[in-house]
Short mmCIF file of C-alpha atoms (C1' of nucleotides) in Angstrom, two decimals:
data_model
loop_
_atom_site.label_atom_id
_atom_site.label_comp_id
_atom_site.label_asym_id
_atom_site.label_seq_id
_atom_site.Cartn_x
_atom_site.Cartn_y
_atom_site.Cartn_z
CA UNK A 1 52.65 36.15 -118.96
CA UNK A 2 52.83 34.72 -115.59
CA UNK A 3 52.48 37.51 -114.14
CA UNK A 4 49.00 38.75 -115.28
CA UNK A 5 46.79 38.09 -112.39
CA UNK A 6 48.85 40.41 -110.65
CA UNK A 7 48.20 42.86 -113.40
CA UNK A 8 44.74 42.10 -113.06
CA UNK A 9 44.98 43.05 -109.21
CA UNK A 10 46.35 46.35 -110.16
CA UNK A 11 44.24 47.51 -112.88
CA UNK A 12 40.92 46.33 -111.02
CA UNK A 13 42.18 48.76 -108.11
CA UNK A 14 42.76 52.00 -110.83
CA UNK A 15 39.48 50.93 -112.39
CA UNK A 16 37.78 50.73 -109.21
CA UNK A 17 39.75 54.59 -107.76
CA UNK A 18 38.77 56.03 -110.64
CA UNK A 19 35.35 54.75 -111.15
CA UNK A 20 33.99 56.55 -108.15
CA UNK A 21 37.13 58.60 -106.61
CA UNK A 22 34.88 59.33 -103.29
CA UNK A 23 35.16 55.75 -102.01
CA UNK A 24 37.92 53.72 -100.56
CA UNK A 25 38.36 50.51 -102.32
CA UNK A 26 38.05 47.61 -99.98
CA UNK A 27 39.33 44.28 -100.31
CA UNK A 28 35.30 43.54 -100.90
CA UNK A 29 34.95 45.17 -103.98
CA UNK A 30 38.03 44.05 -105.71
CA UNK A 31 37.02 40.55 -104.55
CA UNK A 32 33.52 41.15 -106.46
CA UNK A 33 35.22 43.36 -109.37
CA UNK A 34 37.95 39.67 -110.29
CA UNK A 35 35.00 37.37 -109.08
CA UNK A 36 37.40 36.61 -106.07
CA UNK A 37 36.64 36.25 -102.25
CA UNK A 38 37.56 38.57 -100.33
CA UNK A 39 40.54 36.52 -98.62
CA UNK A 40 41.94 35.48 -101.69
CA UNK A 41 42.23 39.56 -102.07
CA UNK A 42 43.51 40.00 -98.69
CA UNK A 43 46.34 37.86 -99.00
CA UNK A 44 46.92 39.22 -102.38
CA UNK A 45 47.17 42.72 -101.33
CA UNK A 46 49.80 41.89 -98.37
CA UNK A 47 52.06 40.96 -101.50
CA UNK A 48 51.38 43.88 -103.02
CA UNK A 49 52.42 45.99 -100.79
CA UNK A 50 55.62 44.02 -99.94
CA UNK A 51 56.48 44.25 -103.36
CA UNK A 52 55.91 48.17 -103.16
CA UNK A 53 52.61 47.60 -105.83
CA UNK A 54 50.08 49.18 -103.35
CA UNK A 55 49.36 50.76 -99.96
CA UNK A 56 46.62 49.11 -97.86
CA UNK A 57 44.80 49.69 -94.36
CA UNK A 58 41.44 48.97 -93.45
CA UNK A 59 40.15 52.26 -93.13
CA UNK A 60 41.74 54.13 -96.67
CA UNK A 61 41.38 50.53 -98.46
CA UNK A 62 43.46 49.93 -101.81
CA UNK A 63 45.80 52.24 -103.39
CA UNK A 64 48.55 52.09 -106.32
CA UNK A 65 51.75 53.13 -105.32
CA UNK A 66 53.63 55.46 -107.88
CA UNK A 67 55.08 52.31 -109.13
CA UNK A 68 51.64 50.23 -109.10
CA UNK A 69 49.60 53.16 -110.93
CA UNK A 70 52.33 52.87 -113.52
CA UNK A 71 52.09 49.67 -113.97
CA UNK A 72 48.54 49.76 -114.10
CA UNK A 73 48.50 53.05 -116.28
CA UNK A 74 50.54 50.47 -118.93
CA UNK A 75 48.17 47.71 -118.73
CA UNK A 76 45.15 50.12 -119.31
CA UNK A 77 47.35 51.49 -122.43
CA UNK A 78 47.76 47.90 -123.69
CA UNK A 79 44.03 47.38 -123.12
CA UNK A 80 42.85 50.07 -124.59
CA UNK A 81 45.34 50.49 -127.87
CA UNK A 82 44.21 46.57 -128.53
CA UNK A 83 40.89 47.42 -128.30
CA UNK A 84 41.26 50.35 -130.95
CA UNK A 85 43.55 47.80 -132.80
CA UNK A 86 40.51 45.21 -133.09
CA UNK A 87 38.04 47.42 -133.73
CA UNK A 88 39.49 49.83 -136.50
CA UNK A 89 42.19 47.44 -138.14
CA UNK A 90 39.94 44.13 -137.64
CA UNK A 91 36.99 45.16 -138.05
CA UNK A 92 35.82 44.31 -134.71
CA UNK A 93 32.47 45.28 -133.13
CA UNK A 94 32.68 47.58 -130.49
CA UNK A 95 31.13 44.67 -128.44
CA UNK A 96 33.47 42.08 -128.94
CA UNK A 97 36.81 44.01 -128.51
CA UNK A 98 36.45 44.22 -124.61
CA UNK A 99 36.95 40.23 -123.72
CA UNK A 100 39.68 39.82 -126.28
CA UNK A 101 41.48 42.87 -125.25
CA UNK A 102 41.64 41.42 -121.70
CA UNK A 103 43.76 38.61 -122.81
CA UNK A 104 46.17 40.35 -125.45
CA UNK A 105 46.47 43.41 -123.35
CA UNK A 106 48.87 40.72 -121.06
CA UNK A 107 51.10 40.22 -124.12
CA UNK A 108 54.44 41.34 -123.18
CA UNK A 109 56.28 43.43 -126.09
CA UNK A 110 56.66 47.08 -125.69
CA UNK A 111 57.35 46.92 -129.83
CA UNK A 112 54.54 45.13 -130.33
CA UNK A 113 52.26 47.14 -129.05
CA UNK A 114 54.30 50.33 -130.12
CA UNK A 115 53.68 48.95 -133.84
CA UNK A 116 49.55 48.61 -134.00
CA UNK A 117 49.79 51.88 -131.69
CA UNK A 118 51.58 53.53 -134.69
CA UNK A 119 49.01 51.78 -137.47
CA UNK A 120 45.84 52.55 -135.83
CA UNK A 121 47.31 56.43 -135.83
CA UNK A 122 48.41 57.11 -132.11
CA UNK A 123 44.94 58.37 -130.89
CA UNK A 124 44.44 59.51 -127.92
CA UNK A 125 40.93 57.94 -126.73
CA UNK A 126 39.60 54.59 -127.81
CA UNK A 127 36.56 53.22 -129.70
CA UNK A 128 35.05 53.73 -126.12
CA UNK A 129 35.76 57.13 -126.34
CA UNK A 130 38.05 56.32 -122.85
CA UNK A 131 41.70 58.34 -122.96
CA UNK A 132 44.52 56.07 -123.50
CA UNK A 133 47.61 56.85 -121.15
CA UNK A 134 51.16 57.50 -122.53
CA UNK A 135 54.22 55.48 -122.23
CA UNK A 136 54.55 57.52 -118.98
CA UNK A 137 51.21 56.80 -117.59
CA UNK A 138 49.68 60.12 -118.20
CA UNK A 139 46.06 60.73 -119.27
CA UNK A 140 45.24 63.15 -122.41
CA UNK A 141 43.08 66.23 -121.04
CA UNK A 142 39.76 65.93 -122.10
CA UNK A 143 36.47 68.01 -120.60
CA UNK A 144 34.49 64.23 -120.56
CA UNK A 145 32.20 64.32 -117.84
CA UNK A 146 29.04 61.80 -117.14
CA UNK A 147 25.77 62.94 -118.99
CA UNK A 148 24.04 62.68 -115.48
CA UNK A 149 25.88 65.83 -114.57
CA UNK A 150 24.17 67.91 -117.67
CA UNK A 151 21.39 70.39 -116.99
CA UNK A 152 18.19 70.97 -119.01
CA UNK A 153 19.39 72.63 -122.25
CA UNK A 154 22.74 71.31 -122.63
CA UNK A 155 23.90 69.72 -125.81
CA UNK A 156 26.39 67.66 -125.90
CA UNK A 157 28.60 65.18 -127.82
CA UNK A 158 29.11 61.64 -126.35
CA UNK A 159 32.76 60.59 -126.03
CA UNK A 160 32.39 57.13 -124.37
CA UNK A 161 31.23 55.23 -122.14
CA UNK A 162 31.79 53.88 -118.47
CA UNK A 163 30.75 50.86 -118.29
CA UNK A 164 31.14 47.81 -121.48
CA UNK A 165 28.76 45.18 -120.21
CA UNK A 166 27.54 44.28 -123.38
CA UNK A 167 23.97 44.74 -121.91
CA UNK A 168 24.88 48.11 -121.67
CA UNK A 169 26.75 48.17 -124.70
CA UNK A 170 23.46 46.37 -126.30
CA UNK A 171 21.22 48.89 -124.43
CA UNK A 172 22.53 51.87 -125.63
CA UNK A 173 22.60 50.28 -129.11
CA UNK A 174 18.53 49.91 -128.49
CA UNK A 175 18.51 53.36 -128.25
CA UNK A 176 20.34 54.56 -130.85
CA UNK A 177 22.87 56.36 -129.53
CA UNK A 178 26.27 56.15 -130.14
CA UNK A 179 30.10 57.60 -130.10
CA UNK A 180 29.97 61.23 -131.56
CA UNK A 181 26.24 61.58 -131.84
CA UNK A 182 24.89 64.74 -130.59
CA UNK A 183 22.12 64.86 -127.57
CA UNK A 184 20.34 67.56 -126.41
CA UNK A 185 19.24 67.39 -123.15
CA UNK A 186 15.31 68.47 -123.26
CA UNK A 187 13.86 68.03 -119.77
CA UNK A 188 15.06 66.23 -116.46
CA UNK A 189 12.42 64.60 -114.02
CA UNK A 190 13.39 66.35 -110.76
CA UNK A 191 11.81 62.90 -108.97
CA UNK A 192 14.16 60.22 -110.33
CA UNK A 193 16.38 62.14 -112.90
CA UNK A 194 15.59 60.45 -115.53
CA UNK A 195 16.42 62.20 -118.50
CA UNK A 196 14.77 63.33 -121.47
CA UNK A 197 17.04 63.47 -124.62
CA UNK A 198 17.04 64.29 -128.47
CA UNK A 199 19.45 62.98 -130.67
CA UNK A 200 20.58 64.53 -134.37
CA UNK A 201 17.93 62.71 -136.04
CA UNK A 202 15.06 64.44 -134.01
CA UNK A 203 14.44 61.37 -131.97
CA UNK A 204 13.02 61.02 -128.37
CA UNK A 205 14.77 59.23 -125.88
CA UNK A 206 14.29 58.89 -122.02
CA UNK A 207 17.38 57.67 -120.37
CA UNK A 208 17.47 56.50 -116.43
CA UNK A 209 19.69 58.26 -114.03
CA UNK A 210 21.55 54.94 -114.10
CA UNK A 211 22.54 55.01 -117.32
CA UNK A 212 23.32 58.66 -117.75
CA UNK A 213 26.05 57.96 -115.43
CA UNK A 214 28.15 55.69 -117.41
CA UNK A 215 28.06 57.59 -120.19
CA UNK A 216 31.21 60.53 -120.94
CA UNK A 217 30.06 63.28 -122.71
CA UNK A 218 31.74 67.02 -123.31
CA UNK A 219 29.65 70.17 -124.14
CA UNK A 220 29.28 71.21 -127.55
CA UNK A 221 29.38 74.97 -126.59
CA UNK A 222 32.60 76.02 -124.81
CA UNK A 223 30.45 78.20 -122.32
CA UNK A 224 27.95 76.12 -121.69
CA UNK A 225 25.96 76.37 -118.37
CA UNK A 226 27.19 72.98 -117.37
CA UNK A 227 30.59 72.35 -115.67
CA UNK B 1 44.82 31.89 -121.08
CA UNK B 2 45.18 29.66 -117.91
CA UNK B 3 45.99 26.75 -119.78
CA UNK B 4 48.45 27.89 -121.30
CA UNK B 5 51.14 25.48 -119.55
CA UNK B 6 49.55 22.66 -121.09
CA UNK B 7 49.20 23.68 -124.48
CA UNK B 8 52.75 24.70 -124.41
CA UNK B 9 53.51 20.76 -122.81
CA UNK B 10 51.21 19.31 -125.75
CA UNK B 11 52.94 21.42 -128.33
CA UNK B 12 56.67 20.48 -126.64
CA UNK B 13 55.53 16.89 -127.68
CA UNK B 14 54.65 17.39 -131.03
CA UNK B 15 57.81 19.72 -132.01
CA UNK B 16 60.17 16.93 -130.33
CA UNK B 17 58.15 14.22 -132.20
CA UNK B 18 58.13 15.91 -135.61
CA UNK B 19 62.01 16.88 -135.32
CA UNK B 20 63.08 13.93 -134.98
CA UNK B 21 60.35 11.26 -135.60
CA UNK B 22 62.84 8.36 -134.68
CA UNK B 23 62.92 8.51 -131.41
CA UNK B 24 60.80 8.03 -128.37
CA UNK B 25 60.17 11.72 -126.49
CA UNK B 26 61.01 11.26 -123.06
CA UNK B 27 60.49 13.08 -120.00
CA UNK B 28 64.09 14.27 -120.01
CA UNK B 29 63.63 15.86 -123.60
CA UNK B 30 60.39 17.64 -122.72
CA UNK B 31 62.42 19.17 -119.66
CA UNK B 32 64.94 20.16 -121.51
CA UNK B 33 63.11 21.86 -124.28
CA UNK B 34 60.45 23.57 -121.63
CA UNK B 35 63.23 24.33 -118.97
CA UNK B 36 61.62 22.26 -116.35
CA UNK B 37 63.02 19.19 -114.38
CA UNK B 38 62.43 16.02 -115.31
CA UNK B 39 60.05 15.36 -111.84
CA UNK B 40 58.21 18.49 -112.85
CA UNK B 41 57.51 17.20 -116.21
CA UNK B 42 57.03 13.49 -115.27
CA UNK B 43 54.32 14.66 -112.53
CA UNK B 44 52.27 16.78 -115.53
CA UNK B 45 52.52 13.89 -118.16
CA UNK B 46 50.78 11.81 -115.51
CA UNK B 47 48.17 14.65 -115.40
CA UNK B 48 47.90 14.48 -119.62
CA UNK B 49 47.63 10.75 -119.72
CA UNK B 50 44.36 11.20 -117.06
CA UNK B 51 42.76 13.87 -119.35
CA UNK B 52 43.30 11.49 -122.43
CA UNK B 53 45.75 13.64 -123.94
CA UNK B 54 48.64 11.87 -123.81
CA UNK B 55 49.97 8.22 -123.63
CA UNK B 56 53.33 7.43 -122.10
CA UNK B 57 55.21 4.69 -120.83
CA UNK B 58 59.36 4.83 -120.57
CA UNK B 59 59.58 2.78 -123.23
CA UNK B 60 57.60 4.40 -126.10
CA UNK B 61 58.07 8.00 -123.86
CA UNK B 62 55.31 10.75 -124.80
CA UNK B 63 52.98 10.51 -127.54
CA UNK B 64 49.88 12.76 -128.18
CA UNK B 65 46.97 10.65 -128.48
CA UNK B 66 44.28 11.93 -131.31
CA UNK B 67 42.61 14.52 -129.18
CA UNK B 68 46.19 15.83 -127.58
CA UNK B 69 47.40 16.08 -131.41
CA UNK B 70 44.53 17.81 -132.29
CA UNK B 71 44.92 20.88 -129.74
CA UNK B 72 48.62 20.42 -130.18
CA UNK B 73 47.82 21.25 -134.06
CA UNK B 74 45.33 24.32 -133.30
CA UNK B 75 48.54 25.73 -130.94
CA UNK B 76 51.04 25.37 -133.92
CA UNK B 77 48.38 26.63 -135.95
CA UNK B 78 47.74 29.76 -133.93
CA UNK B 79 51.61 30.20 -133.33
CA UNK B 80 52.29 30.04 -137.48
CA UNK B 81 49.14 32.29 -137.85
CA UNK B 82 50.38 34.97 -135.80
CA UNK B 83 53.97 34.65 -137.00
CA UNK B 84 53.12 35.24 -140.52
CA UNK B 85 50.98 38.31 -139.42
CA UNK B 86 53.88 39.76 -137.57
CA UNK B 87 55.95 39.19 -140.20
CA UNK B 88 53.53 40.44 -143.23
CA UNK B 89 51.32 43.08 -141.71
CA UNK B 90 52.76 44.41 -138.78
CA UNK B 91 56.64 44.41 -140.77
CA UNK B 92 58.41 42.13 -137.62
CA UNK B 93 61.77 40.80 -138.68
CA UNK B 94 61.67 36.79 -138.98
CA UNK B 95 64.03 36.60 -136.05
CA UNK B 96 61.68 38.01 -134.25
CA UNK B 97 57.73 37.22 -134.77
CA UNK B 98 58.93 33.50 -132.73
CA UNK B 99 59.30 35.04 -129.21
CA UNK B 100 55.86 37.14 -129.91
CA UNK B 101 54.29 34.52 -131.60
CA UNK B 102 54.76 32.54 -128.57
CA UNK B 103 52.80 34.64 -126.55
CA UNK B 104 49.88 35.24 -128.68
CA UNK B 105 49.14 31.72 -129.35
CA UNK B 106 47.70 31.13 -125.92
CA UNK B 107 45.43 33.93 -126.54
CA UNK B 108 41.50 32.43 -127.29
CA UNK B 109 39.43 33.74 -129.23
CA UNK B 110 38.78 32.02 -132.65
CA UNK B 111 37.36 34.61 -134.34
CA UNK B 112 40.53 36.68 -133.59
CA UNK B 113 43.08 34.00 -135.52
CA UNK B 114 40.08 33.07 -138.22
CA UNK B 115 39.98 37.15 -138.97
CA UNK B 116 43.80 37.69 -138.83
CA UNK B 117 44.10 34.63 -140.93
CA UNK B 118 42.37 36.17 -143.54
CA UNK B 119 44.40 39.53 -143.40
CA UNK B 120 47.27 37.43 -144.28
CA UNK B 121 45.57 35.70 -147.12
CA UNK B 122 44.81 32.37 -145.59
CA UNK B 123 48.34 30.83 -146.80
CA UNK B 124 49.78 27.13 -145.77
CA UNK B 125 52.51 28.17 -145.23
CA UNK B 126 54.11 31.03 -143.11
CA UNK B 127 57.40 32.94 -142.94
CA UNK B 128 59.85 30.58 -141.74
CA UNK B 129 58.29 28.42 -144.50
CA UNK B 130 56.63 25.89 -141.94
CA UNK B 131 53.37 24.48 -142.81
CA UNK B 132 49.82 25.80 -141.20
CA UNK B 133 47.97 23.29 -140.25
CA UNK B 134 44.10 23.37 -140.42
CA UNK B 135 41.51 24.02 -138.69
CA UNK B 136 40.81 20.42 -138.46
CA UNK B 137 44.06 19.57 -137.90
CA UNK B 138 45.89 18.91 -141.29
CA UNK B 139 48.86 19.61 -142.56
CA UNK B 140 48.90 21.23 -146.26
CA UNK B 141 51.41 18.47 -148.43
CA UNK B 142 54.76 19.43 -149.80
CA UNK B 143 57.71 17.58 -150.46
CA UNK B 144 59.62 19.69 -148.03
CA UNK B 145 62.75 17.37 -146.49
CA UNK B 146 65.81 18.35 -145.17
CA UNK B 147 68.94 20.08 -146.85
CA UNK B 148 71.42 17.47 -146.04
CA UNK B 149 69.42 14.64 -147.55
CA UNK B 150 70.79 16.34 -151.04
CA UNK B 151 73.06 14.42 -153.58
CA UNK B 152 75.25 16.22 -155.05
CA UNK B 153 74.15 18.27 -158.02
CA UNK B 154 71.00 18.64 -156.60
CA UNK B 155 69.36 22.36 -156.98
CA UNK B 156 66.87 23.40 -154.91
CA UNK B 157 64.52 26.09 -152.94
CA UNK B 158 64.90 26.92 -149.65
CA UNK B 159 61.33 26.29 -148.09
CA UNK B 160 61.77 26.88 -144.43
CA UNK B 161 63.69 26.05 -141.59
CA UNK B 162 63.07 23.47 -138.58
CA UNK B 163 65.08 25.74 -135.98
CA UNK B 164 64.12 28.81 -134.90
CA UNK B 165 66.70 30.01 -132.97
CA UNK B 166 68.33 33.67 -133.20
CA UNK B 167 71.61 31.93 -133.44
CA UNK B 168 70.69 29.80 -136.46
CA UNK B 169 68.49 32.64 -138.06
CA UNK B 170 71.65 34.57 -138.00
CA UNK B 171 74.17 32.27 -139.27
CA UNK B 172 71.06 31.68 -142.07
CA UNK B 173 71.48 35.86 -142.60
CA UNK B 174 75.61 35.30 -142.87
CA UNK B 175 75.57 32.99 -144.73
CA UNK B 176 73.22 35.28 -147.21
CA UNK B 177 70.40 32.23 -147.39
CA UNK B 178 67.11 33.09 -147.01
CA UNK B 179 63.46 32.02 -148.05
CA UNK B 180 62.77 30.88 -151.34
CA UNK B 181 66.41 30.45 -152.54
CA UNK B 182 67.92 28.40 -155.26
CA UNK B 183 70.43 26.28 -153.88
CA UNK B 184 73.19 23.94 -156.19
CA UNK B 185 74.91 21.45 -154.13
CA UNK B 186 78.16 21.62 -155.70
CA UNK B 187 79.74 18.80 -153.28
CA UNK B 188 79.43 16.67 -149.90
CA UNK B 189 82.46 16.06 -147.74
CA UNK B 190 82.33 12.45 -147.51
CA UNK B 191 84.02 12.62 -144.25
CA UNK B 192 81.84 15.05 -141.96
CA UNK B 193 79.29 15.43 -144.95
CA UNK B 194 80.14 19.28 -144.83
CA UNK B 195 78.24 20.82 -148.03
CA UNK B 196 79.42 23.12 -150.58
CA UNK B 197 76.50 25.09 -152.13
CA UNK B 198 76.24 27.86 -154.21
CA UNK B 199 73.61 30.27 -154.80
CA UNK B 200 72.01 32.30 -157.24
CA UNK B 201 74.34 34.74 -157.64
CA UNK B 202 77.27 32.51 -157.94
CA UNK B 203 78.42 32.62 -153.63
CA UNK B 204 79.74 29.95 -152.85
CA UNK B 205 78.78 28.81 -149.11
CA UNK B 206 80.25 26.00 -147.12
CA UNK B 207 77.41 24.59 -144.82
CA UNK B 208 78.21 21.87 -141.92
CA UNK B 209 76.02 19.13 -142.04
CA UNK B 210 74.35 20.19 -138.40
CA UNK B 211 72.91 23.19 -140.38
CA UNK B 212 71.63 21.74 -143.77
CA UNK B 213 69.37 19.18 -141.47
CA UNK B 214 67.68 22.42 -140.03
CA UNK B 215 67.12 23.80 -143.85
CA UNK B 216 63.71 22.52 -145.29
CA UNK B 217 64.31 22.34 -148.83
CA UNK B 218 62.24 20.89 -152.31
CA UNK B 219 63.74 19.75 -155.13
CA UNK B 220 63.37 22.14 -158.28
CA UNK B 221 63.49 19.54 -160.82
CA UNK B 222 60.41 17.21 -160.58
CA UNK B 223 62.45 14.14 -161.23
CA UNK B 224 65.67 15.04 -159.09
CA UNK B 225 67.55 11.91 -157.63
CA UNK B 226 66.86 13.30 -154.10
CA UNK B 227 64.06 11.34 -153.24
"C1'" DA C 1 78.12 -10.09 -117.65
"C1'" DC C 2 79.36 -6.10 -114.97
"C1'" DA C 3 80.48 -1.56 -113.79
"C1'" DT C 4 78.99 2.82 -114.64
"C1'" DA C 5 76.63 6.55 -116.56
"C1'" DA C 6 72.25 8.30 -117.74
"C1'" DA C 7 67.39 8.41 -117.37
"C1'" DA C 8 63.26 7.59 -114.86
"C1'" DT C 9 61.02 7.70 -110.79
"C1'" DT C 10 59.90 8.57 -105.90
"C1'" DA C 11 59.89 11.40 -101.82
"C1'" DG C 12 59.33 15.47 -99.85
"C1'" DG C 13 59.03 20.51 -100.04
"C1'" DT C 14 57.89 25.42 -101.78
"C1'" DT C 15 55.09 29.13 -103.65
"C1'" DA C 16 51.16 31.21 -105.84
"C1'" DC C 17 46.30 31.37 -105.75
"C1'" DC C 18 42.20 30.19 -104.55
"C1'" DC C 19 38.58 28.44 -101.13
"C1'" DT C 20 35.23 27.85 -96.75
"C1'" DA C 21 34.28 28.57 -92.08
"C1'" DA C 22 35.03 30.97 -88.13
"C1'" DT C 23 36.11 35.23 -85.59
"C1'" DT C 24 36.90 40.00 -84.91
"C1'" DT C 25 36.03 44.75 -85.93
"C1'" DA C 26 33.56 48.65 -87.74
"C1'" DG C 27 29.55 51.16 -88.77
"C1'" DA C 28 24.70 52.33 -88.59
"C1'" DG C 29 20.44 52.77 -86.46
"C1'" DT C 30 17.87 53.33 -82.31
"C1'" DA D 1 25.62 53.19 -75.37
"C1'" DC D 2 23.84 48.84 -77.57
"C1'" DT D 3 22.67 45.81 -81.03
"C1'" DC D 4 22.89 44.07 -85.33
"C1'" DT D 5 24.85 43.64 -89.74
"C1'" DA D 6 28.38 43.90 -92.98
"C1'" DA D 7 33.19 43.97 -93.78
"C1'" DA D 8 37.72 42.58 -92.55
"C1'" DT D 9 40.52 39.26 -90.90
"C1'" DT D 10 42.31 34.77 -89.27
"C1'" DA D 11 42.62 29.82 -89.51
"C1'" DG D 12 42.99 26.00 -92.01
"C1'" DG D 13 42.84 23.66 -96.51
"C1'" DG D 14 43.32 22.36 -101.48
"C1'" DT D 15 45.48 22.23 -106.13
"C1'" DA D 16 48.78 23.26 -109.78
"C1'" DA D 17 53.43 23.79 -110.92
"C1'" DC D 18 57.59 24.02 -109.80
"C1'" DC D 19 61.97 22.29 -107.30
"C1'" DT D 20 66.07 19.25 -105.04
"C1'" DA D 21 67.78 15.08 -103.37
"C1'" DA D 22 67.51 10.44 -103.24
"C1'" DT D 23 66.62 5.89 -105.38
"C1'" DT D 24 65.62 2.69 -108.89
"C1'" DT D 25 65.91 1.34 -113.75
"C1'" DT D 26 67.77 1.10 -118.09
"C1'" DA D 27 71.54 1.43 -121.35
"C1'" DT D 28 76.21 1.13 -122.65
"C1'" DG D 29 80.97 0.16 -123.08
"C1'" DT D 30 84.45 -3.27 -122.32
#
DNA sequence: ACATAAAATTAGGTTACCCTAATTTAGAGT
DNA sequence: ACTCTAAATTAGGGTAACCTAATTTTATGT
């Protein structure tokens, strides 16, 4: 347990790769992704990499080392099997389960998290429709892309989300969309992107650019026009 | 989850105190039970006595004052919470919900112990047979005492156990005593008050007397001489 | 009462994490 | 190339929790 700040370190660097895989991630963003400054982060980092964790230079920024992207991979397991655990077995809302899953997912027994793995049924994505890695730190395949990438016409099935602020969370609620639904996307501003959508229910919905990033979605027909 | 070393100091004091409420808890006996040097713990009582927590002086050693007893309580609570949901719904072994349990106590969120406490059926008492306090801070009544303060002829039901220990749990498993067993003490050693018991199905067990003060017993008959 | 063992306390040090306030280095625009 | 800004880095501290090695008290046995 007194270990999981640098747990923290490690998972805020795979969040932060695989949030936008173009970028290098700088000392600066994990310092604004833990609410630390970027010094703190700095020295942090140098530790990591003696220990093996991470490689780090100015100009590639952050990465996990084979050993550190395990290591991470387990704590995003952890995270994410809790969060299925709370929301299916507890009854949860899908809300709430992000903040407490940040504290259990730094519980340290592989059986105890092999046993709520086992009751919630093994899935392979959680409530947030994000993939949740194996013992060996592999991802399930999945063809989840961001709804911002869909062209006029598509339909589509929403698998998660990016991002759990609960403003988004809360915002998306608003709208009425949610895991599983259906959207069809009707027209797309060419000024701003913003998207016009149509859910199951034969309701209107215009969605900003912004927000169509965060959210995963997969194509309902296998040849659709989008890829 | 970052005070987590001082819940575990608070709750060091209460065990100590309610296992043996004789004597004074001293600086040396919270070391020894947290696996800490006597300086280390000496510098942190100084800390709890500043925050109102705690009163000590070498004489009286460590004693909770009424707000340190009352997050002291909510620890133990959350510890015998968790160990009884282990135990019931997630189908731990009792030797080993402790070492879990341990763990998740530190973790805060009220709403996840209030909702796990009603999976479990909101009981006072959990596995090991050791009370739950309440939210408040109470302890459900019982006339729980220990084993060895049987006369002979005594029969009565195994309630709990005041050690927690693998070693104990498995001389407890040997010895073929477990939860909610009738006991008959048949005699007591005068010299090292070594008990002979015997169970339901006619075993007969030799106990030493070491063991029968960890055994939490009641007395079957309301108006049995043990008092 | 006195030696001696044990416990409490003091002194002084380490490491992990976190900070602010410079300073240096890169990057971006002109 | 030159300037200006933002990011990275260095310098210098602070606190919490630990520790070991004295030193001082307190208890204890004879």
């Amino acid at each position: 347990m007194k270990t999981y700040r640098e747990e923290n370190y490690l998972k805020a660097i795979y969040q932060l790769a695989s949030h936008d895989k173009t970028r290098t991630v700088s000392p600066t963003d994990i310092a604004h992704w833990l609410e630390l400054k970027p010094p703190t982060v700095l020295e942090k980092l140098g530790i990591l990499v003696k220990k093996g964790l991470v490689t780090y230079n100015k100009f590639d920024g952050a990465k996990l080392s084979p050993k550190g992207n395990e290591v991470a991979l387990n704590i995003v397991r952890r995270h994410r099997i809790w969060e299925t655990y709370l929301y299916k077995q507890l009854k949860f809302s899908w809300s709430e389960v992000h903040e407490i899953a940040e504290q259990l997912e730094h519980v340290n027994s592989e059986k105890l998290i092999d046993r709520i793995y086992d009751v919630i049924g093994r899935p392979d994505f959680d409530p947030h429709g994000d993939p949740i890695p194996n013992k060996q730190g592999k991802l399930p395949k999945s063809d989840r892309r961001p709804l911002s990438e869909s062209i006029k016409g598509c339909k589509c099935v929403v698998l998660g989300v990016s991002e759990h602020s609960e403003l988004f969370l809360n915002y998306l609620t608003e709208l009425n969309i949610r895991l599983n639904d259906k959207l069809v996307v009707e027209q797309i501003n060419s000024y701003d992107d913003t998207l016009k959508l149509s859910s199951k229910n034969n309701e209107t919905v215009l969605m900003s650019s912004k927000a169509a990033q965060q959210i995963q979605v997969q194509c309902v027909k296998p040849n659709c026009a989008c890829k």
